[in-house]
XYZ file of N, CA and C in Angstrom:
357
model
N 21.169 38.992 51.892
C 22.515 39.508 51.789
C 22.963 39.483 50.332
N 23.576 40.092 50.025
C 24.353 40.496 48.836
C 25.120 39.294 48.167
N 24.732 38.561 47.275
C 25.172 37.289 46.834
C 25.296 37.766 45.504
N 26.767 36.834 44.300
C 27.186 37.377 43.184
C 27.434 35.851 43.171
N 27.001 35.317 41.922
C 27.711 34.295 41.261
C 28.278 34.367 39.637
N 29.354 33.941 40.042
C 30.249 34.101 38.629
C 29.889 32.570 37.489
N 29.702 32.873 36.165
C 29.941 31.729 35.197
C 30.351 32.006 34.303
N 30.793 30.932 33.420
C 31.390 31.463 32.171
C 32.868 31.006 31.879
N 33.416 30.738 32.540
C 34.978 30.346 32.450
C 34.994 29.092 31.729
N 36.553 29.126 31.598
C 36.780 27.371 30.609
C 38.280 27.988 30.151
N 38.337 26.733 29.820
C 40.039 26.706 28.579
C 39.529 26.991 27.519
N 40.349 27.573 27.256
C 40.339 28.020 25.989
C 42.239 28.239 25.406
N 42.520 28.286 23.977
C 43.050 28.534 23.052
C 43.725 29.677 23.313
N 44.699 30.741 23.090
C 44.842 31.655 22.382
C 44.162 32.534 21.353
N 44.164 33.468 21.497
C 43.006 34.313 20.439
C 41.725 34.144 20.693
N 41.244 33.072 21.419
C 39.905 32.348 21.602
C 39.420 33.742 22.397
N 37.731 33.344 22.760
C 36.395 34.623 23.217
C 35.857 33.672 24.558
N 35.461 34.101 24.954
C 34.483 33.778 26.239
C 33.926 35.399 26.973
N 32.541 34.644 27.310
C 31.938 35.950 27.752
C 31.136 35.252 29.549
N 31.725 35.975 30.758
C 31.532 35.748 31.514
C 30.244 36.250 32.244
N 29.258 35.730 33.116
C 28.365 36.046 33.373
C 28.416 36.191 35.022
N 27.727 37.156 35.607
C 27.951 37.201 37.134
C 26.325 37.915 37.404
N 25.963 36.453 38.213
C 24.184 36.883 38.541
C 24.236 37.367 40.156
N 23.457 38.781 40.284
C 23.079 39.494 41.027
C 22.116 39.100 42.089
N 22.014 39.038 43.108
C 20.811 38.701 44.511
C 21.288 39.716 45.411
N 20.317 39.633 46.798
C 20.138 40.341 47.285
C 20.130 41.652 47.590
N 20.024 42.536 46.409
C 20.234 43.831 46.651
C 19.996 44.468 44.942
N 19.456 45.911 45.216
C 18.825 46.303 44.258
C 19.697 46.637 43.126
N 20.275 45.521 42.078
C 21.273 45.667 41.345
C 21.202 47.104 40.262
N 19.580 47.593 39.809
C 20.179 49.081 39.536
C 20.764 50.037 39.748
N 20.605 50.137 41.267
C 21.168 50.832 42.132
C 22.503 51.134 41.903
N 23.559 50.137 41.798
C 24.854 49.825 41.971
C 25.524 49.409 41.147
N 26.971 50.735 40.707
C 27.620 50.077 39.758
C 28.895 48.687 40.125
N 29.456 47.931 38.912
C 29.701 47.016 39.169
C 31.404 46.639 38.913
N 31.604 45.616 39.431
C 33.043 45.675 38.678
C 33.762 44.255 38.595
N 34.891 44.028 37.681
C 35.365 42.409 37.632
C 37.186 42.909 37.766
N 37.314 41.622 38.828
C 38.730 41.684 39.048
C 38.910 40.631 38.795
N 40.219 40.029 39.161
C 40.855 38.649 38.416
C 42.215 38.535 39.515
N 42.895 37.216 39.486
C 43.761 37.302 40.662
C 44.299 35.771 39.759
N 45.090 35.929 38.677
C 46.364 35.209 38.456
C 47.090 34.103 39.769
N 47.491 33.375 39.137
C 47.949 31.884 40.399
C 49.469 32.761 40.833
N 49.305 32.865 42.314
C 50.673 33.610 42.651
C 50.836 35.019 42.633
N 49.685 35.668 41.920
C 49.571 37.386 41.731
C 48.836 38.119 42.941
N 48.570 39.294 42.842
C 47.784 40.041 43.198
C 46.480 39.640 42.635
N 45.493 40.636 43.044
C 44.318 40.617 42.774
C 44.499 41.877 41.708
N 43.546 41.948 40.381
C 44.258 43.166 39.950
C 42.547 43.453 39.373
N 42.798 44.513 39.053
C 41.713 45.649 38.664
C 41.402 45.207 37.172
N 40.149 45.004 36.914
C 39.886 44.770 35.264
C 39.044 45.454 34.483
N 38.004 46.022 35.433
C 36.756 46.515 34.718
C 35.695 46.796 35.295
N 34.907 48.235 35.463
C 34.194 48.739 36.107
C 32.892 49.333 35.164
N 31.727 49.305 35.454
C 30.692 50.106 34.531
C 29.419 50.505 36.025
N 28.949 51.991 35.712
C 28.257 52.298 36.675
C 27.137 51.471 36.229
N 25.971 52.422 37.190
C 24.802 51.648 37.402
C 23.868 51.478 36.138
N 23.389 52.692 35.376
C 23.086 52.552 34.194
C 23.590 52.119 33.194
N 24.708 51.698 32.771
C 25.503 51.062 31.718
C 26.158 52.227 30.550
N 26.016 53.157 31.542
C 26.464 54.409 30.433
C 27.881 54.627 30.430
N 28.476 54.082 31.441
C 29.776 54.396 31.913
C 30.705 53.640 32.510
N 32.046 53.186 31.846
C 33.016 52.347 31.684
C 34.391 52.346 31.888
N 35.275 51.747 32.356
C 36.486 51.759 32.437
C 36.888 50.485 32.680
N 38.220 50.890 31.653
C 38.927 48.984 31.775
C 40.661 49.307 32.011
N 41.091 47.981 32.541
C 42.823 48.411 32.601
C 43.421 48.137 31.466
N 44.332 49.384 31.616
C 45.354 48.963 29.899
C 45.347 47.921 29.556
N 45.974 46.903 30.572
C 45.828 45.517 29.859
C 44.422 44.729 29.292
N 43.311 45.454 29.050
C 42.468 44.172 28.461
C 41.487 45.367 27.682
N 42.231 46.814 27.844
C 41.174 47.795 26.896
C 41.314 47.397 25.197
N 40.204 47.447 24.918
C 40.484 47.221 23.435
C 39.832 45.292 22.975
N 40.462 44.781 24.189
C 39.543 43.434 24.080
C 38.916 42.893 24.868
N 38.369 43.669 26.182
C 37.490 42.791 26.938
C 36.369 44.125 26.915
N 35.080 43.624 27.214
C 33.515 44.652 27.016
C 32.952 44.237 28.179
N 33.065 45.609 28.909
C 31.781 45.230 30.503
C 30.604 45.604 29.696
N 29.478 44.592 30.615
C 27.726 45.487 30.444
C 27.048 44.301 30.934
N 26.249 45.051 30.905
C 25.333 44.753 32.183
C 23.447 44.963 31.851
N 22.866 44.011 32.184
C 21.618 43.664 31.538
C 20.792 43.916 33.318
N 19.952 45.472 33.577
C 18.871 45.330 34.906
C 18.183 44.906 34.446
N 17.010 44.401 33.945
C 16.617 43.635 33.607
C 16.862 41.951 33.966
N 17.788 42.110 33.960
C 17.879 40.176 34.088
C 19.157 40.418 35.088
N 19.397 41.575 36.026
C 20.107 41.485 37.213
C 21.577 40.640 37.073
N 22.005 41.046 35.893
C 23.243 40.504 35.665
C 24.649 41.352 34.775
N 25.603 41.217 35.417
C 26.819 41.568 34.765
C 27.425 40.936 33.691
N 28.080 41.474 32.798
C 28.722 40.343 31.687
C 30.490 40.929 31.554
N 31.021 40.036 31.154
C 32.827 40.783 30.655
C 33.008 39.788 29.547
N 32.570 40.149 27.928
C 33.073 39.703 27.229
C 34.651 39.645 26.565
N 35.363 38.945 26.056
C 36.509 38.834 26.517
C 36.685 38.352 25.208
N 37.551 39.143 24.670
C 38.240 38.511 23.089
C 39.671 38.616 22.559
N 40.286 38.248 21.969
C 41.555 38.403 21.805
C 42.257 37.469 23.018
N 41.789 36.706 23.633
C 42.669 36.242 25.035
C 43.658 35.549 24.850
N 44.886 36.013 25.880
C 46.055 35.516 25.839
C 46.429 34.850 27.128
N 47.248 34.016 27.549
C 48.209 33.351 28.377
C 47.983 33.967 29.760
N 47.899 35.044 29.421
C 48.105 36.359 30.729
C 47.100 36.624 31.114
N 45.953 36.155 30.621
C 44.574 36.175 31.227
C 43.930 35.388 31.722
N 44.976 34.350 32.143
C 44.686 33.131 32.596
C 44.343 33.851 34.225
N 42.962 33.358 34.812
C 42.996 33.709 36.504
C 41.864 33.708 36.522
N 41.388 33.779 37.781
C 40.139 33.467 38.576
C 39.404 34.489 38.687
N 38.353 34.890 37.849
C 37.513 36.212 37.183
C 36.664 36.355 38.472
N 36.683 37.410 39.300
C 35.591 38.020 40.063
C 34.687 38.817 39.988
N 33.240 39.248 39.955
C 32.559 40.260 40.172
C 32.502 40.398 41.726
N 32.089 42.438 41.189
C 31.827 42.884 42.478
C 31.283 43.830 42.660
N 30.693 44.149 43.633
C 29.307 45.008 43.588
C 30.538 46.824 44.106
N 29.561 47.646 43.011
C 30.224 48.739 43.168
C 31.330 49.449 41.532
N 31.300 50.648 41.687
C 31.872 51.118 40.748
C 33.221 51.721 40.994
N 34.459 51.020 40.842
C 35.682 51.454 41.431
C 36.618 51.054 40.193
N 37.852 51.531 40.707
C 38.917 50.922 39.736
C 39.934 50.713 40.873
N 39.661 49.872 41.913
C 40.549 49.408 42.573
C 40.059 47.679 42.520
N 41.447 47.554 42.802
C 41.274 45.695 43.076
C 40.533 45.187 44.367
N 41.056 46.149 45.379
C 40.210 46.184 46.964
C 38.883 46.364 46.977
N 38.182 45.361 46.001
C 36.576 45.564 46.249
C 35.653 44.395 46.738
N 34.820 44.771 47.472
C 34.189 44.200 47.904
C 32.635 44.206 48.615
N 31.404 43.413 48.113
C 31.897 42.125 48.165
C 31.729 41.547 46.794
N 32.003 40.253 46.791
C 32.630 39.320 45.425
C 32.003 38.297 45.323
N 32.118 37.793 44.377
C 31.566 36.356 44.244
C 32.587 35.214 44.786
N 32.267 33.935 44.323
C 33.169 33.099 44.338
C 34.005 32.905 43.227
N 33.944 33.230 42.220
C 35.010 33.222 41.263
C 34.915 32.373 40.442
N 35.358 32.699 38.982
C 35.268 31.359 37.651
C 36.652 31.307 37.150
N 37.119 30.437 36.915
C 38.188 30.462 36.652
C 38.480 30.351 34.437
N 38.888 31.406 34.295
C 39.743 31.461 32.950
C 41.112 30.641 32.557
N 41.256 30.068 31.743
C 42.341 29.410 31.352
C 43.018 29.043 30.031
N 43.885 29.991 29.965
C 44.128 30.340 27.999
C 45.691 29.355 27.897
N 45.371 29.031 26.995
C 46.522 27.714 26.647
C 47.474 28.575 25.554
N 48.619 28.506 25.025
C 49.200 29.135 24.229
C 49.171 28.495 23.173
């Protein structure tokens, strides 16, 4: 079955970088493009970042275009969301998920890493 594990999270600073990692099983991860949502304490689940299957093709939400980078390594069956510039507001529980969408309603997901930006 289709298993995603998320790593990479931590506190961090303001302005501070972290680059999140989400490893791929059961299923032929070339195949399938991918995507990372996030779900803030008390929020929605919200839409962050999508790249198809080959890595040719990308989309991020206003809020993190410009400082967060999807991509994705077949080869080593893994997703990445490097993440720079981070602020306060990016504090939340980072998900991957199998598939190429720009909705938050995706599924399925990992268990989640949690981000945590201090001001």
């Amino acid at each position: 079955q289709v298993q995603l594990v998320e790593s990479g999270g931590a506190s961090v600073n303001a302005g501070g970088s972290l680059k999140l990692s989400c490893a791929a099983s059961g299923f032929t991860f070339r195949y399938y493009g991918m995507t990372w949502v996030r779900q803030a304490p008390g929020k929605d689940v919200e839409w962050v970042s999508t790249i198809n299957n080959a890595g040719t093709s990308t989309r991020y939400a206003d809020s993190v275009k410009g400082r967060f980078t999807i991509s994705r390594d077949n080869s080593k069956d893994t997703l990445y969301l490097e993440m720079n510039g981070l602020q306060p507001d990016d504090t939340a529980v980072y998900f991957c998920a199998q598939g190429f969408s720009t909705s938050a309603s995706i599924f399925p997901r990992g268990q989640g890493t949690q981000v945590t930006v201090s001001a």
